[in-house]
Short mmCIF file of C-alpha atoms in Angstrom, two decimals:
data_model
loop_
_atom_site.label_atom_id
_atom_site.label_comp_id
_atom_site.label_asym_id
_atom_site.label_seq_id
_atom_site.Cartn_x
_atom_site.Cartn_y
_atom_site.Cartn_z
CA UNK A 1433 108.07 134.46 81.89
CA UNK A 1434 110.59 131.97 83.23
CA UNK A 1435 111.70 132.15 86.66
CA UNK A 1436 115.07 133.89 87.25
CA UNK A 1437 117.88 131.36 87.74
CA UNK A 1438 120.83 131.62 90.89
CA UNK A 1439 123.81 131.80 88.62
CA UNK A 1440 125.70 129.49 91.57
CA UNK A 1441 123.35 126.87 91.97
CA UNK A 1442 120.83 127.11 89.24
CA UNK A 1443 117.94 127.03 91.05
CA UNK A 1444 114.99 129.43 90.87
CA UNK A 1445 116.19 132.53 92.35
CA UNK A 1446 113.89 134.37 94.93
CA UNK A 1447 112.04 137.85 94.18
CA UNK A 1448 113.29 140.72 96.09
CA UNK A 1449 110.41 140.73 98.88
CA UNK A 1450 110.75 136.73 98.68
CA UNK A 1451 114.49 137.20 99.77
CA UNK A 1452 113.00 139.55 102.39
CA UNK A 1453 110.73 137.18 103.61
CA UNK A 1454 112.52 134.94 103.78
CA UNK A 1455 115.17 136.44 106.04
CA UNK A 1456 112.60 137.58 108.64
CA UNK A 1457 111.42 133.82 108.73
CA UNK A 1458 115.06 132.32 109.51
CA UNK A 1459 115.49 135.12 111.74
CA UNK A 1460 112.30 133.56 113.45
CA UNK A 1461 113.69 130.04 113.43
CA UNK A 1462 116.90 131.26 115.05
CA UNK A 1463 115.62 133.23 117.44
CA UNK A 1464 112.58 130.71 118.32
CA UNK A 1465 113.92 127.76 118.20
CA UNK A 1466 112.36 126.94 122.31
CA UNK A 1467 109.14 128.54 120.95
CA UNK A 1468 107.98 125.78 118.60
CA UNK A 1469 104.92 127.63 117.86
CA UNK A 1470 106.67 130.37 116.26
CA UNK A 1471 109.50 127.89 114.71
CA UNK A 1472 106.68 125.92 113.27
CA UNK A 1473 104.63 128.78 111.97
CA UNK A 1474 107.84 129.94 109.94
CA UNK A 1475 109.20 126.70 108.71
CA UNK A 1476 105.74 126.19 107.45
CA UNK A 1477 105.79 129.50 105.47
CA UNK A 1478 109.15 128.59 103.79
CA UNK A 1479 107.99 125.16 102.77
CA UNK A 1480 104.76 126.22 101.46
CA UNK A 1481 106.16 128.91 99.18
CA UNK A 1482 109.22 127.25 98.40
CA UNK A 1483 111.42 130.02 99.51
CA UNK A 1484 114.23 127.34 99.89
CA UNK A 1485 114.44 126.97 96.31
CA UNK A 1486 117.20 129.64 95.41
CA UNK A 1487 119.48 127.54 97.64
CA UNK A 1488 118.48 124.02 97.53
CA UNK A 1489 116.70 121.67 95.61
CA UNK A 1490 114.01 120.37 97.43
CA UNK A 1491 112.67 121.37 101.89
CA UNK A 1492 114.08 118.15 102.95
CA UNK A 1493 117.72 119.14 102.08
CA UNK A 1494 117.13 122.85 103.13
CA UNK A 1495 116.27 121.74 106.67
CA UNK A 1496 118.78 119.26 107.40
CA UNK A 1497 121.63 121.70 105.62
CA UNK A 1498 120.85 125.12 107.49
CA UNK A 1499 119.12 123.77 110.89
CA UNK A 1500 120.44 120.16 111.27
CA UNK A 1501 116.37 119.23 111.11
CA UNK A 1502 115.37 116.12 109.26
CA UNK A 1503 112.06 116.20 107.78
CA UNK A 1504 109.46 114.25 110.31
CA UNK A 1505 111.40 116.75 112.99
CA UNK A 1506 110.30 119.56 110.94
CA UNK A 1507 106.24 118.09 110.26
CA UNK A 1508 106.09 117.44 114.02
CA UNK A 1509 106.95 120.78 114.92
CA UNK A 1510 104.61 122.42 112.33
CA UNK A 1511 102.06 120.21 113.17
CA UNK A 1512 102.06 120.85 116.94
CA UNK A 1513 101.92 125.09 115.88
CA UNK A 1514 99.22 124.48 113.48
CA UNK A 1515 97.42 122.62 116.41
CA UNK A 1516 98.55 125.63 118.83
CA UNK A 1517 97.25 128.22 116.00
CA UNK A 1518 93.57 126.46 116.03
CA UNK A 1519 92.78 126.08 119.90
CA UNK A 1520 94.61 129.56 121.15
CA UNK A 1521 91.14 131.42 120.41
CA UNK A 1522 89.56 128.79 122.98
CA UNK A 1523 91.43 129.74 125.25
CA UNK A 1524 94.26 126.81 125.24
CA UNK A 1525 98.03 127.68 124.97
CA UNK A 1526 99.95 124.10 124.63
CA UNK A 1527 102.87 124.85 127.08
CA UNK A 1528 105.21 122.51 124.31
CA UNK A 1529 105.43 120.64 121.02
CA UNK A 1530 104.71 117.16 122.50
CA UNK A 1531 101.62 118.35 124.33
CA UNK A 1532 100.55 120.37 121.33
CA UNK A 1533 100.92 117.69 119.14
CA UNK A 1534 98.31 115.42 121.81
CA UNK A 1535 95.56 117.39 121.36
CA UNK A 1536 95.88 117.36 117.50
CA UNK A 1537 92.46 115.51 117.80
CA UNK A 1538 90.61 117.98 119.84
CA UNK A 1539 91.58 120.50 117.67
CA UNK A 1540 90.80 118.47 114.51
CA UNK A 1541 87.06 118.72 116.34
CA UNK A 1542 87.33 122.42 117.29
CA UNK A 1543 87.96 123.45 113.67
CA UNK A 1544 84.42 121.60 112.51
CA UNK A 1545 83.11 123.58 114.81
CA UNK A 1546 81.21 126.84 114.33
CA UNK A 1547 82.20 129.90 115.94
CA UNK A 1548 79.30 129.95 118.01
CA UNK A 1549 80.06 126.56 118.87
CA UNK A 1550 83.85 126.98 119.59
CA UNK A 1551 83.05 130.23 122.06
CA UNK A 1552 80.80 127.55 124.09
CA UNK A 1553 84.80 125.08 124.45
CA UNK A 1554 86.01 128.24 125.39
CA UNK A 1555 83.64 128.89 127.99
CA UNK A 1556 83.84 125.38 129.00
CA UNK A 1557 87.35 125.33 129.15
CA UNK A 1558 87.56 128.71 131.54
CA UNK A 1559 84.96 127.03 134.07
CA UNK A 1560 86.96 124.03 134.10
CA UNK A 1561 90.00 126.25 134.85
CA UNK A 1562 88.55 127.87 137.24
CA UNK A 1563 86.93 124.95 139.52
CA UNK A 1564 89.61 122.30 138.97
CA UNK A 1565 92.90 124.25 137.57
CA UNK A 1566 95.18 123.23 135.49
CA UNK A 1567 99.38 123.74 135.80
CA UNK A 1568 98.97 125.24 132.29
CA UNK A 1569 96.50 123.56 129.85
CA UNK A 1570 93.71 120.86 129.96
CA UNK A 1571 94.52 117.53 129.58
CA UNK A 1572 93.75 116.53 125.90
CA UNK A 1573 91.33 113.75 126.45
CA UNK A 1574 89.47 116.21 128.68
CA UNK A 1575 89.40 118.59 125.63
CA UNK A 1576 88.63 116.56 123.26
CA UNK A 1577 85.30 115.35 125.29
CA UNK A 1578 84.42 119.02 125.38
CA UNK A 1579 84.70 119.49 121.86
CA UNK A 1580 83.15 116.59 121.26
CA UNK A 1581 80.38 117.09 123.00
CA UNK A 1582 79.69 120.07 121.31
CA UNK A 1583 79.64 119.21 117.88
CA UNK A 1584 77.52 116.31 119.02
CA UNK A 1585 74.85 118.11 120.09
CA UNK A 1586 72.79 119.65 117.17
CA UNK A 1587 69.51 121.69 116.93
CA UNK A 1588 67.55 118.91 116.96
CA UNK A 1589 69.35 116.45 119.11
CA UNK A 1590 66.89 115.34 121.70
CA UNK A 1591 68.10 116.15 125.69
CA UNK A 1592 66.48 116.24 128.74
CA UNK A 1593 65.40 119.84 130.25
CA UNK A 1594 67.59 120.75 132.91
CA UNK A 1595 65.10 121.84 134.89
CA UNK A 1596 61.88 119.38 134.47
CA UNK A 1597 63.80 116.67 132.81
CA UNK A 1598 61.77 116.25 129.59
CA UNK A 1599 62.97 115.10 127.08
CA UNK A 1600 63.02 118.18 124.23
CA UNK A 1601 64.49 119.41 121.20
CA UNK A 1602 68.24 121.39 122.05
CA UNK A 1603 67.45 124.23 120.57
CA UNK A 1604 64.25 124.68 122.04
CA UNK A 1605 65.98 125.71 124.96
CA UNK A 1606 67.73 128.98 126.16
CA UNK A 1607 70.70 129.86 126.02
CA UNK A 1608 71.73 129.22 129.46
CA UNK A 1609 69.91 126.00 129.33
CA UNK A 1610 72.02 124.57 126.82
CA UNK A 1611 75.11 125.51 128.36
CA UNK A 1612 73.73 123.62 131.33
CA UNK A 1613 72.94 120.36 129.26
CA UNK A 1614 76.09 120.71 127.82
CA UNK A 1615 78.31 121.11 130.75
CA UNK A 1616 76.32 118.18 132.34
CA UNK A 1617 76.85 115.87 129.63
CA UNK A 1618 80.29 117.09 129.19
CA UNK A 1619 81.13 116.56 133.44
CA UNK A 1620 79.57 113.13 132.99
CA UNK A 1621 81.55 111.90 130.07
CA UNK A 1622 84.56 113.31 132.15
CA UNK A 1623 84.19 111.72 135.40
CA UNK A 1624 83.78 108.64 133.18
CA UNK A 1625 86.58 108.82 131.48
CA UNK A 1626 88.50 109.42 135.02
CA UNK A 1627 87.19 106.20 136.31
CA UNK A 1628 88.03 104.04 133.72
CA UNK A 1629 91.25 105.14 134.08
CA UNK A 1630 92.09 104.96 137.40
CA UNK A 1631 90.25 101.81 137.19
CA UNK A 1632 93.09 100.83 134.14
CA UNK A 1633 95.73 102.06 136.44
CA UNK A 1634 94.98 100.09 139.66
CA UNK A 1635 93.89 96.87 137.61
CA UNK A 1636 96.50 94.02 138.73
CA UNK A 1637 99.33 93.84 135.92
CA UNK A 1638 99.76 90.47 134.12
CA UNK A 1639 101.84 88.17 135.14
CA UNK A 1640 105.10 88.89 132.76
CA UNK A 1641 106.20 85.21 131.33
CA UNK A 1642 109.35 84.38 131.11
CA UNK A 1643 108.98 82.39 127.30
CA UNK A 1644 112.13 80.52 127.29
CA UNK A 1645 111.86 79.17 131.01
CA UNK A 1646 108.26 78.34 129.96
CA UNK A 1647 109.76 76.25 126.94
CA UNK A 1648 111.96 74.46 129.22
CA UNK A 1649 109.51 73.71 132.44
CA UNK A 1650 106.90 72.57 129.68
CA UNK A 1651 109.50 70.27 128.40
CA UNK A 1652 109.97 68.82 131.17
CA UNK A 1653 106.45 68.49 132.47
CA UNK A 1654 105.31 66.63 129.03
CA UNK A 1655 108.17 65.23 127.38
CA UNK A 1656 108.39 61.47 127.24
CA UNK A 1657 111.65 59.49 127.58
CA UNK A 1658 114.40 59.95 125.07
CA UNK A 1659 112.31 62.58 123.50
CA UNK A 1660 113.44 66.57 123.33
CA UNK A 1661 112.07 69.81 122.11
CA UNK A 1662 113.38 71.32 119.23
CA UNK A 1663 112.83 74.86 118.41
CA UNK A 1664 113.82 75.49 114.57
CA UNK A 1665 114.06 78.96 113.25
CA UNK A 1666 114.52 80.10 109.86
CA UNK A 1667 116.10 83.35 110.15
CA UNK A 1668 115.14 86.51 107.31
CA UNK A 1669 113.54 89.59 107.18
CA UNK A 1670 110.48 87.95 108.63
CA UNK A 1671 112.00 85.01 110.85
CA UNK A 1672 109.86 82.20 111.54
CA UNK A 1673 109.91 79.50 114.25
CA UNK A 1674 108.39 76.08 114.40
CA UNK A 1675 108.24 73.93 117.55
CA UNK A 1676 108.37 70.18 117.43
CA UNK A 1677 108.70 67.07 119.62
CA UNK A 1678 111.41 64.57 118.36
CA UNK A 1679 112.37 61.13 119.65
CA UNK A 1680 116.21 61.89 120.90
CA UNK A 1681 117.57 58.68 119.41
CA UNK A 1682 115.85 57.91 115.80
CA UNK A 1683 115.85 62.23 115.16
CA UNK A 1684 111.73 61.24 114.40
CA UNK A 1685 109.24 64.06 114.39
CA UNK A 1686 106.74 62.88 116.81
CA UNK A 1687 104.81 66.11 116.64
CA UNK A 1688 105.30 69.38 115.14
CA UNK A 1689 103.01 72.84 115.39
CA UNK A 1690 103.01 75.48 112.60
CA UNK A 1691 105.47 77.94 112.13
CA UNK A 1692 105.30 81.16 113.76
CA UNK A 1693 106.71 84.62 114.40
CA UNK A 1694 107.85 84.43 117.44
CA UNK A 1695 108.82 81.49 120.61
CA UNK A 1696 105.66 82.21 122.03
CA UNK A 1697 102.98 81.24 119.81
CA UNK A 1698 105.11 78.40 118.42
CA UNK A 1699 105.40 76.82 121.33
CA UNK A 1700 101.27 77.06 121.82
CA UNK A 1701 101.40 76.10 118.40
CA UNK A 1702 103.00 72.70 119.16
CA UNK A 1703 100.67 72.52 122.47
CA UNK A 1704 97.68 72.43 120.87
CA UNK A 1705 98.76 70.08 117.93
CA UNK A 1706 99.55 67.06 120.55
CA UNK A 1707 96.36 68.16 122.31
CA UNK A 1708 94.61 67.99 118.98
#
C-alpha cells in the first residue's frame, strides 16, 4: 500500500501515533534545548524514522527550518547523548555536549565490554571518585585508561599475583584479586599519563620564528654584492612559492630551490640548494 501523501506539500504524510510522536519529541527539543542529552536523544528519533517527512523533504532542511540547526550541529549533539546514553550505567553523567562528545572513545571501549566487565569501570570509576573527586565527571583520558584496561585484560592474560607476585593466569585469581591487578595496572597507567603531561606542559616552548624577518636577516647574512632574494609565488587554490638568488643587475638566476607551500620551507628550500 502506498504511503499517504500531505495534500500541501506532497510528502509522505505521518500515521496518527507518528504525528503523536512526533509532537512529544519537538516538545522535548523545545523544552531541552540546555539538556543536550535529551535534545539529542529526540532529534535522533525523528531522523531515524523519518518523522520529518510529512513536512520536509529530507532531516537537513527540517532542522535548519524549525530549530535554526544545521546538520553537523545536530550529529554533534546526538553524538555526545548517544555517548551520555552508553557510560550513564558506569556511573558517568557528562555535565555537557563538548565533554560528552570527549569521551566518545572511552565509551566506544565501554560498549565492547561485557557487563561483567563494564560493572568493574563502574567500580573503578566510584573509587576514583571517592579518593581523588571529581567537580562532576572523570577526565576522559582517565576513563578511557580504565576501560581500556579492562578489556585488555582477558582470562588468560598473564599478571603478576598481587600478593606473591607470580606471574599467573587472570582468571586464576579471585575476584578481589583481579580487581586489585586491575586497579594497579589501571593507577599505574594513570600516574603515567599525568607525568607525561605535566612533563608536556612545563617543557620550554619553541622559539616562535618570525619567517619574513628570517628571509630578510638571511639575506643579508649570505647575499653577495648586487645580488637580491626573490620570493615568487604563484597564487591558486594551492599557492606555491619558490625562493631564488638573482644577480640585481643582469636579472640572472644564480640559484633557485623548489617550489613550496609556504615562505618557510621555500626559503630552506633555496638554503640547502646553494649548500648542495
Amino acid at each position: 500500500m502506498a504511503p499517504t501523501l500531505s495534500p500541501t506539500t506532497g510528502a509522505a504524510a505521518l500515521e496518527p501515533h507518528e504525528a503523536a510522536r512526533l509532537k512529544a519529541l519537538e516538545q522535548t527539543v523545545r523544552d531541552g534545548l540546555r539538556d543536550f542529552q535529551r535534545t539529542g536523544q529526540a532529534l535522533s528519533e525523528i531522523r531515524d524514522n523519518a518523522f520529518y517527512r510529512a513536512t520536509h523533504e529530507n532531516f537537513e532542511a527540517y532542522l535548519q527550518e524549525r530549530w535554526g540547526f544545521t546538520l553537523p550541529q545536530a550529529g554533534r549533539l546526538i553524538e555526545a547523548a548517544d555517548v551520555a546514553r552508553v557510560l550513564s550505567p558506569i556511573g558517568v553523567q557528562p555535565q555537557n555536549e563538548r565533554q560528552a562528545r570527549a569521551m566518545k572513545a572511552a565509551a566506544r571501549i565501554v560498549t565492547e565490554l561485557e557487563p561483567e566487565q563494564q560493572r568493574v569501570v563502574a567500580r573503578l570509576v566510584e573509587d576514583a571518585g571517592d579518593t581523588a573527586p571529581w567537580e562532576d565527571a572523570p577526565p576522559a583520558a582517565e576513563l578511557r585508561i580504565m576501560a581500556g584496561v579492562v578489556k585488555k585484560l582477558e582470562p588468560e592474560t598473564t599478571v603478576h599475583h598481587p600478593d606473591s607476585g607470580d606471574e599467573v593466569p587472570f582468571d586464576s585469581l579471585s575476584g578481589p584479586q583481579r580487581y586489585e591487578v586491575v586497579r594497579t595496572q589501571v593507577d599505574q597507567k594513570t600516574q603515567a599519563y599525568r607525568e607525561k603531561q605535566e612533563a608536556r606542559a612545563n617543557a620550554p616552548q619553541p622559539e616562535k620564528v618570525n619567517w619574513a624577518e628570517w628571509c630578510l636577516d638571511y639575506a643579508a647574512q649570505a647575499l653577495g654584492p648586487g645580488q637580491r632574494l626573490e620570493l615568487v609565488i604563484e597564487p591558486g587554490e594551492q599557492p606555491r612559492v619558490q625562493a631564488r638568488v638573482m644577480d640585481g643587475e643582469t636579472g640572472e638566476v644564480l640559484a633557485e630551490g623548489h617550489e613550496a607551500g609556504n615562505l618557510k620551507r621555500a626559503v630552506l628550500n633555496l638554503v640547502a640548494e646553494v649548500k648542495g
